[in-house]
Coordinates of N, CA and C in Angstrom, one line a residue:
V116 N 102.3 46.6 113.2 CA 102.2 48.0 113.2 C 101.1 48.4 112.2
S117 N 100.2 49.3 112.5 CA 99.2 49.8 111.6 C 99.7 50.6 110.5
P118 N 99.0 50.6 109.4 CA 99.4 51.5 108.3 C 99.4 53.0 108.7
I119 N 100.3 53.8 108.1 CA 100.4 55.2 108.3 C 99.3 55.8 107.5
T120 N 98.5 56.8 108.1 CA 97.5 57.5 107.4 C 97.9 59.0 107.4
G121 N 97.3 59.7 106.5 CA 97.6 61.1 106.3 C 98.0 61.5 104.9
S122 N 97.9 62.7 104.6 CA 98.2 63.2 103.2 C 99.7 63.0 103.0
G123 N 100.0 62.4 101.8 CA 101.4 62.1 101.4 C 102.0 63.3 100.6
S124 N 101.5 64.5 100.8 CA 102.1 65.6 100.1 C 102.0 66.9 101.0
T125 N 103.0 67.7 100.8 CA 103.0 69.0 101.5 C 103.8 70.0 100.7
C126 N 103.9 71.2 101.2 CA 104.7 72.2 100.5 C 105.9 72.6 101.4
V127 N 106.9 73.2 100.7 CA 108.0 73.7 101.5 C 107.5 74.7 102.5
S128 N 108.0 74.5 103.7 CA 107.6 75.4 104.9 C 106.2 75.1 105.4
S129 N 105.5 74.1 104.9 CA 104.2 73.7 105.4 C 104.3 72.3 106.0
T130 N 103.2 71.9 106.6 CA 103.1 70.6 107.3 C 102.0 69.7 106.9
T131 N 102.2 68.5 107.1 CA 101.1 67.5 107.0 C 101.3 66.6 108.2
T132 N 100.2 65.9 108.6 CA 100.3 65.1 109.8 C 100.1 63.6 109.4
F133 N 101.0 62.8 109.8 CA 100.9 61.3 109.7 C 100.5 60.7 111.0
I134 N 99.6 59.7 110.9 CA 99.1 59.1 112.1 C 99.3 57.6 112.0
D135 N 99.6 57.0 113.1 CA 99.7 55.5 113.1 C 98.9 55.1 114.4
A136 N 98.0 54.2 114.3 CA 97.1 53.8 115.4 C 97.9 52.9 116.5
T137 N 99.0 52.4 116.1 CA 99.8 51.6 117.0 C 100.6 52.5 117.9
P138 N 100.4 52.5 119.2 CA 101.0 53.4 120.2 C 102.5 53.0 120.4
G139 N 103.3 54.0 120.9 CA 104.6 53.8 121.4 C 105.7 53.7 120.4
G140 N 105.5 54.2 119.1 CA 106.5 54.1 118.1 C 107.2 55.4 118.0
T141 N 108.3 55.4 117.1 CA 109.1 56.6 116.9 C 109.0 56.9 115.3
W142 N 109.1 58.1 115.0 CA 109.0 58.6 113.6 C 110.4 59.0 113.2
A143 N 110.7 58.7 111.9 CA 112.0 59.1 111.3 C 111.8 59.4 109.8
S144 N 112.7 60.3 109.3 CA 112.6 60.6 107.9 C 113.9 60.1 107.2
S145 N 113.7 59.6 106.0 CA 114.9 59.1 105.2 C 115.8 60.2 104.7
N146 N 115.3 61.4 104.6 CA 116.0 62.5 104.0 C 115.5 63.8 104.7
I147 N 116.2 64.3 105.7 CA 115.8 65.5 106.5 C 116.1 66.8 105.7
A148 N 116.8 66.6 104.6 CA 117.0 67.8 103.7 C 115.7 68.1 102.9
I149 N 114.8 67.1 102.8 CA 113.5 67.2 102.1 C 112.4 67.3 103.1
A150 N 112.3 66.5 104.1 CA 111.2 66.6 105.1 C 111.7 66.1 106.4
V151 N 111.3 66.8 107.5 CA 111.6 66.4 108.8 C 110.2 66.0 109.5
V152 N 110.3 65.0 110.4 CA 109.1 64.6 111.1 C 109.4 64.7 112.6
G153 N 108.4 65.2 113.3 CA 108.5 65.3 114.8 C 108.0 64.1 115.5
S154 N 108.0 64.1 116.8 CA 107.7 62.9 117.6 C 106.2 62.6 117.6
T155 N 105.4 63.6 117.1 CA 103.9 63.4 117.0 C 103.5 63.1 115.6
G156 N 104.4 62.9 114.7 CA 104.0 62.6 113.3 C 103.8 63.8 112.4
V157 N 104.1 65.0 112.9 CA 103.9 66.2 112.0 C 105.1 66.3 111.1
V158 N 104.9 66.3 109.8 CA 105.9 66.3 108.8 C 106.0 67.7 108.2
R159 N 107.2 68.3 108.2 CA 107.4 69.7 107.7 C 108.2 69.6 106.4
G160 N 107.8 70.2 105.3 CA 108.5 70.2 104.1 C 109.7 71.2 104.2
V161 N 110.9 70.7 103.8 CA 112.1 71.5 103.9 C 112.5 72.0 102.5
A162 N 112.5 71.1 101.5 CA 112.9 71.4 100.1 C 112.0 70.5 99.2
A163 N 112.0 70.8 97.9 CA 111.2 70.0 97.0 C 111.9 68.7 96.8
G164 N 111.0 67.6 96.7 CA 111.5 66.3 96.5 C 110.6 65.3 97.2
T165 N 111.1 64.1 97.4 CA 110.4 63.1 98.2 C 111.3 62.5 99.3
A166 N 110.6 62.0 100.3 CA 111.3 61.4 101.5 C 110.4 60.3 102.0
T167 N 111.0 59.3 102.5 CA 110.2 58.2 103.1 C 110.2 58.4 104.6
I168 N 109.0 58.4 105.2 CA 108.7 58.6 106.6 C 108.5 57.2 107.1
S169 N 109.2 56.9 108.2 CA 108.9 55.5 108.8 C 108.5 55.7 110.3
Y170 N 107.7 54.7 110.7 CA 107.2 54.6 112.0 C 107.6 53.3 112.6
T171 N 108.4 53.2 113.6 CA 109.0 52.0 114.2 C 108.4 51.8 115.6
V172 N 108.0 50.5 115.8 CA 107.5 50.1 117.2 C 108.3 48.9 117.6
G173 N 109.0 48.9 118.7 CA 109.7 47.7 119.2 C 110.8 47.2 118.4
G174 N 111.6 48.0 117.8 CA 112.8 47.5 117.1 C 112.6 47.5 115.6
S175 N 113.6 47.0 114.9 CA 113.7 47.1 113.5 C 112.6 46.3 112.7
C176 N 112.0 45.3 113.3 CA 111.0 44.4 112.6 C 109.7 45.0 112.6
G177 N 109.3 45.9 113.5 CA 108.0 46.4 113.6 C 107.9 47.9 113.0
Y178 N 107.9 48.0 111.7 CA 107.9 49.4 111.2 C 107.0 49.4 109.9
V179 N 106.5 50.6 109.6 CA 105.8 50.9 108.3 C 106.4 52.2 107.8
T180 N 106.2 52.4 106.5 CA 106.7 53.6 105.8 C 105.6 54.2 105.0
K181 N 105.8 55.5 104.7 CA 104.9 56.2 103.8 C 105.8 57.3 103.1
L182 N 105.6 57.4 101.8 CA 106.3 58.4 101.0 C 105.6 59.8 101.1
V183 N 106.4 60.8 101.3 CA 105.9 62.2 101.3 C 106.6 62.9 100.2
T184 N 105.7 63.7 99.4 CA 106.2 64.5 98.4 C 106.1 66.0 98.8
V185 N 107.2 66.7 98.7 CA 107.3 68.1 99.0 C 107.4 68.9 97.8
A186 N 106.5 69.8 97.6 CA 106.4 70.7 96.4 C 106.8 72.1 96.8
V187 N 107.3 72.9 95.8 CA 107.8 74.2 96.1 C 106.5 75.2 96.1
S188 N 106.5 76.0 97.1 CA 105.4 77.0 97.2 C 105.7 78.1 96.2
P189 N 104.6 78.7 95.7 CA 104.8 79.8 94.7 C 105.4 81.0 95.4
A190 N 105.9 81.9 94.6 CA 106.5 83.1 95.1 C 105.4 84.0 95.7
A191 N 105.7 85.1 96.4 CA 104.7 86.0 96.9 C 104.0 86.7 95.8
I192 N 102.7 86.9 96.0 CA 101.9 87.6 95.0 C 102.2 89.1 95.0
T193 N 102.3 89.7 93.9 CA 102.5 91.1 93.8 C 101.4 91.8 93.0
G194 N 101.3 93.1 93.1 CA 100.3 93.8 92.4 C 99.4 94.7 93.3
I195 N 98.6 95.5 92.8 CA 97.7 96.3 93.6 C 96.6 95.5 94.2
T196 N 96.4 95.6 95.5 CA 95.5 94.7 96.2 C 94.3 95.5 96.9
S197 N 94.1 96.8 96.4 CA 93.0 97.6 96.9 C 92.4 98.3 95.7
I198 N 91.1 98.0 95.4 CA 90.5 98.5 94.2 C 89.0 98.9 94.6
C199 N 88.3 99.6 93.7 CA 86.9 99.9 93.9 C 86.1 98.8 93.2
A200 N 84.8 98.7 93.7 CA 83.9 97.8 93.0 C 83.8 98.3 91.6
G201 N 83.8 97.4 90.6 CA 83.8 97.7 89.2 C 85.1 97.9 88.5
A202 N 86.2 98.0 89.3 CA 87.5 98.2 88.8 C 88.2 96.9 88.7
V203 N 89.4 96.9 88.0 CA 90.2 95.7 87.9 C 91.6 96.0 88.3
S204 N 92.3 94.9 88.7 CA 93.7 95.0 89.0 C 94.3 93.6 88.6
T205 N 95.6 93.7 88.0 CA 96.2 92.5 87.6 C 97.3 92.1 88.7
L206 N 97.1 90.9 89.2 CA 98.1 90.4 90.2 C 99.1 89.5 89.4
H207 N 100.3 89.3 90.0 CA 101.4 88.6 89.4 C 102.0 87.6 90.4
D208 N 102.6 86.5 89.9 CA 103.4 85.6 90.7 C 104.5 85.2 89.8
A209 N 105.7 85.2 90.3 CA 106.9 84.8 89.6 C 107.0 83.4 89.2
T210 N 106.2 82.5 90.0 CA 106.2 81.1 89.7 C 105.2 80.8 88.5
T211 N 105.7 80.1 87.6 CA 104.8 79.8 86.4 C 104.0 78.6 86.6
G212 N 102.9 78.5 85.7 CA 102.1 77.3 85.7 C 101.0 77.1 86.7
G213 N 100.7 78.2 87.4 CA 99.7 78.1 88.4 C 98.3 78.5 88.0
V214 N 97.4 78.4 88.9 CA 96.0 78.8 88.7 C 95.5 79.7 89.8
W215 N 94.8 80.8 89.4 CA 94.3 81.8 90.3 C 92.9 81.4 90.8
S216 N 92.6 81.8 92.0 CA 91.2 81.6 92.5 C 90.9 82.7 93.6
S217 N 89.6 82.9 93.7 CA 89.1 83.9 94.7 C 88.4 83.1 95.8
G218 N 88.6 83.4 97.0 CA 88.0 82.7 98.2 C 86.6 83.4 98.5
N219 N 86.3 84.5 97.8 CA 85.0 85.2 98.1 C 84.6 85.9 96.8
P220 N 84.1 85.1 95.8 CA 83.7 85.7 94.5 C 82.6 86.7 94.6
T221 N 81.9 86.8 95.7 CA 80.9 87.9 95.8 C 81.5 89.2 96.0
V222 N 82.8 89.3 96.4 CA 83.5 90.5 96.6 C 84.5 90.8 95.5
A223 N 85.2 89.7 95.0 CA 86.2 89.9 93.9 C 86.3 88.6 93.2
T224 N 86.3 88.6 91.9 CA 86.5 87.5 91.0 C 87.9 87.6 90.4
V225 N 88.5 86.5 89.9 CA 89.8 86.5 89.3 C 89.8 85.5 88.2
G226 N 90.5 85.9 87.1 CA 90.6 85.0 86.0 C 91.6 83.9 86.3
S227 N 91.2 82.6 86.1 CA 92.0 81.5 86.6 C 93.4 81.5 86.0
S228 N 93.6 81.9 84.8 CA 94.9 81.9 84.2 C 95.5 83.3 84.0
S229 N 94.8 84.3 84.3 CA 95.3 85.7 84.0 C 95.7 86.5 85.2
G230 N 95.1 86.2 86.4 CA 95.4 87.0 87.5 C 94.7 88.4 87.6
V231 N 93.8 88.6 86.6 CA 93.0 89.8 86.6 C 91.9 89.7 87.5
V232 N 91.9 90.6 88.6 CA 90.9 90.6 89.6 C 89.9 91.7 89.3
S233 N 88.6 91.4 89.4 CA 87.6 92.4 89.2 C 86.8 92.6 90.5
G234 N 86.7 93.8 91.0 CA 86.0 94.1 92.2 C 84.5 94.0 91.9
V235 N 83.8 93.3 92.8 CA 82.4 93.1 92.6 C 81.6 93.9 93.6
S236 N 81.9 93.8 94.9 CA 81.2 94.6 95.9 C 82.2 94.8 97.1
G237 N 81.8 95.7 98.0 CA 82.7 96.1 99.1 C 83.0 94.9 100.0
G238 N 84.2 94.8 100.5 CA 84.7 93.8 101.4 C 86.1 93.4 101.1
T239 N 86.5 92.2 101.6 CA 87.8 91.6 101.3 C 87.6 90.2 100.8
A240 N 88.6 89.8 100.0 CA 88.5 88.5 99.5 C 89.9 87.9 99.4
P241 N 90.2 86.7 99.9 CA 91.5 86.0 99.7 C 91.6 85.6 98.3
V242 N 92.7 86.0 97.7 CA 93.0 85.6 96.3 C 94.3 84.7 96.3
S243 N 94.1 83.5 95.8 CA 95.3 82.5 95.8 C 95.8 82.2 94.5
Y244 N 97.1 81.8 94.4 CA 97.8 81.3 93.2 C 98.3 80.0 93.6
T245 N 97.9 78.9 92.9 CA 98.2 77.6 93.3 C 99.0 76.9 92.2
V246 N 100.1 76.3 92.6 CA 101.0 75.5 91.7 C 101.3 74.2 92.4
G247 N 100.9 73.1 91.8 CA 101.2 71.7 92.3 C 100.7 71.5 93.7
G248 N 99.6 72.0 94.1 CA 98.9 71.8 95.4 C 99.4 72.8 96.4
C249 N 100.4 73.7 96.1 CA 100.9 74.7 97.1 C 100.4 76.1 96.6
S250 N 100.0 76.9 97.6 CA 99.4 78.2 97.3 C 100.1 79.4 97.9
A251 N 100.1 80.5 97.3 CA 100.4 81.8 97.9 C 99.1 82.6 97.9
T252 N 98.8 83.3 98.9 CA 97.6 84.0 99.1 C 97.8 85.5 99.5
T253 N 97.0 86.3 99.0 CA 96.9 87.7 99.4 C 95.5 88.1 99.6
T254 N 95.3 89.2 100.2 CA 93.9 89.7 100.5 C 93.6 90.9 99.6
M255 N 92.5 90.8 98.8 CA 92.1 91.9 98.0 C 91.0 92.7 98.7
A256 N 91.2 94.0 98.9 CA 90.3 94.9 99.5 C 89.5 95.6 98.4
V257 N 88.2 95.5 98.5 CA 87.3 96.1 97.5 C 86.5 97.2 98.2
D258 N 86.6 98.4 97.7 CA 85.8 99.5 98.3 C 84.5 99.5 97.5
P259 N 83.4 99.7 98.2 CA 82.1 99.7 97.5 C 81.9 101.0 96.7
T260 N 81.1 100.9 95.6 CA 80.8 102.1 94.8 C 79.9 102.9 95.6
P261 N 80.2 104.2 95.8 CA 79.3 105.0 96.6 C 78.0 105.3 95.8
L262 N 76.9 105.4 96.5 CA 75.6 105.8 95.9 C 75.5 107.3 96.1
I263 N 75.4 108.0 95.0 CA 75.2 109.5 95.1 C 73.7 109.8 94.9
T264 N 73.2 110.6 95.9 CA 71.8 111.0 95.8 C 71.7 112.5 95.7
G265 N 70.7 113.1 95.2 CA 70.5 114.5 95.1 C 70.0 114.8 93.6
A266 N 69.7 116.1 93.4 CA 69.3 116.5 92.1 C 70.4 116.3 91.1
S267 N 70.0 116.0 89.8 CA 71.0 115.8 88.8 C 71.2 117.0 87.9
G268 N 70.5 118.1 88.2 CA 70.7 119.3 87.4 C 70.6 120.5 88.3
V269 N 71.2 121.6 87.9 CA 71.1 122.9 88.7 C 71.2 124.0 87.7
C270 N 70.6 125.1 88.1 CA 70.6 126.3 87.3 C 71.9 127.1 87.5
V271 N 72.4 127.9 86.6 CA 73.6 128.7 86.8 C 73.3 129.6 88.0
F272 N 74.3 129.7 88.9 CA 74.4 130.5 90.1 C 73.5 129.9 91.2
D273 N 72.8 128.8 91.0 CA 72.1 128.1 92.1 C 72.9 127.0 92.7
T274 N 72.5 126.5 93.8 CA 73.3 125.5 94.6 C 72.4 124.3 94.9
I275 N 72.9 123.1 94.7 CA 72.3 121.9 95.2 C 73.2 121.2 96.1
I276 N 72.7 120.3 96.9 CA 73.5 119.5 97.8 C 73.4 118.0 97.3
L277 N 74.6 117.4 97.1 CA 74.7 115.9 96.8 C 75.1 115.2 98.1
N278 N 74.6 114.0 98.3 CA 74.9 113.1 99.4 C 75.4 111.8 98.9
T279 N 76.2 111.1 99.7 CA 76.7 109.8 99.3 C 76.5 108.8 100.4
S280 N 76.5 107.5 100.0 CA 76.3 106.5 101.0 C 77.6 106.1 101.8
I281 N 78.7 106.5 101.4 CA 80.0 106.3 102.1 C 80.8 107.5 102.1
P282 N 81.6 107.7 103.1 CA 82.5 108.9 103.2 C 83.5 108.9 102.1
G283 N 83.9 110.1 101.7 CA 84.9 110.2 100.6 C 85.1 111.7 100.3
S284 N 85.8 112.0 99.2 CA 86.0 113.4 98.9 C 85.4 113.6 97.5
W285 N 84.9 114.8 97.4 CA 84.2 115.2 96.1 C 85.1 115.9 95.2
T286 N 84.9 115.6 93.9 CA 85.7 116.3 92.8 C 84.7 116.5 91.6
S287 N 85.0 117.6 90.9 CA 84.3 117.8 89.6 C 85.2 117.6 88.5
S288 N 84.6 116.9 87.4 CA 85.4 116.6 86.2 C 85.6 117.9 85.4
N289 N 84.8 118.9 85.6 CA 84.9 120.2 84.9 C 84.5 121.3 85.8
P290 N 85.4 121.8 86.7 CA 85.0 122.9 87.6 C 84.6 124.2 86.9
A291 N 84.9 124.4 85.7 CA 84.5 125.6 85.0 C 82.9 125.6 84.7
I292 N 82.4 124.4 84.7 CA 80.9 124.2 84.5 C 80.2 124.1 85.9
A293 N 80.7 123.2 86.7 CA 80.1 123.0 88.0 C 81.2 122.7 89.0
D294 N 81.3 123.5 90.1 CA 82.3 123.3 91.1 C 81.5 122.6 92.3
I295 N 82.3 121.9 93.1 CA 81.7 121.2 94.3 C 82.6 121.4 95.5
T296 N 82.0 121.6 96.7 CA 82.7 121.8 97.9 C 82.9 120.4 98.6
S297 N 83.7 120.4 99.6 CA 84.0 119.2 100.3 C 82.7 118.6 101.0
A298 N 81.7 119.5 101.2 CA 80.5 119.1 101.8 C 79.4 118.6 100.8
G299 N 79.8 118.6 99.4 CA 78.9 118.2 98.4 C 78.0 119.2 97.8
A300 N 78.3 120.5 98.1 CA 77.5 121.6 97.5 C 78.0 121.9 96.1
V301 N 77.1 121.8 95.1 CA 77.4 122.0 93.7 C 76.9 123.4 93.3

């Protein structure tokens, strides 16, 4: 019987695939409370721990084994997952000892140990928290910073029109000095 190939680790509720080049065998797990294996060699993690997966061809003399280690997946990521470019949000995970990463740092970056996400540019970025090879992932949505065009000054009782690169709502930080309409008239 050929040696079993494939990754010897997986996460709870995730799978890894074992392969044996010798045809006609059957798969079995030494501990189905830790890992179960299907007839095609797909191993699914059930609980944290280790189990021995065996592949038997033609009786008890023709078999090989491989150890699989099942790790606990991190808890679900919590926190605000929609920010503007230039803003920050802190994400959290109840599982300790992990590392944060961004799948698209051109949209959002994240501190590897802090979970502080910084919006870089408009778009979405998968943000992951990994513990022992197992990850929890969420999607961070980053709204682009609007580009405002138009005059930067106006005389008392005159009106100017401001435009923006993306739709949104207009507000004035001091309406007693300059008021603005929903159409951008100041």
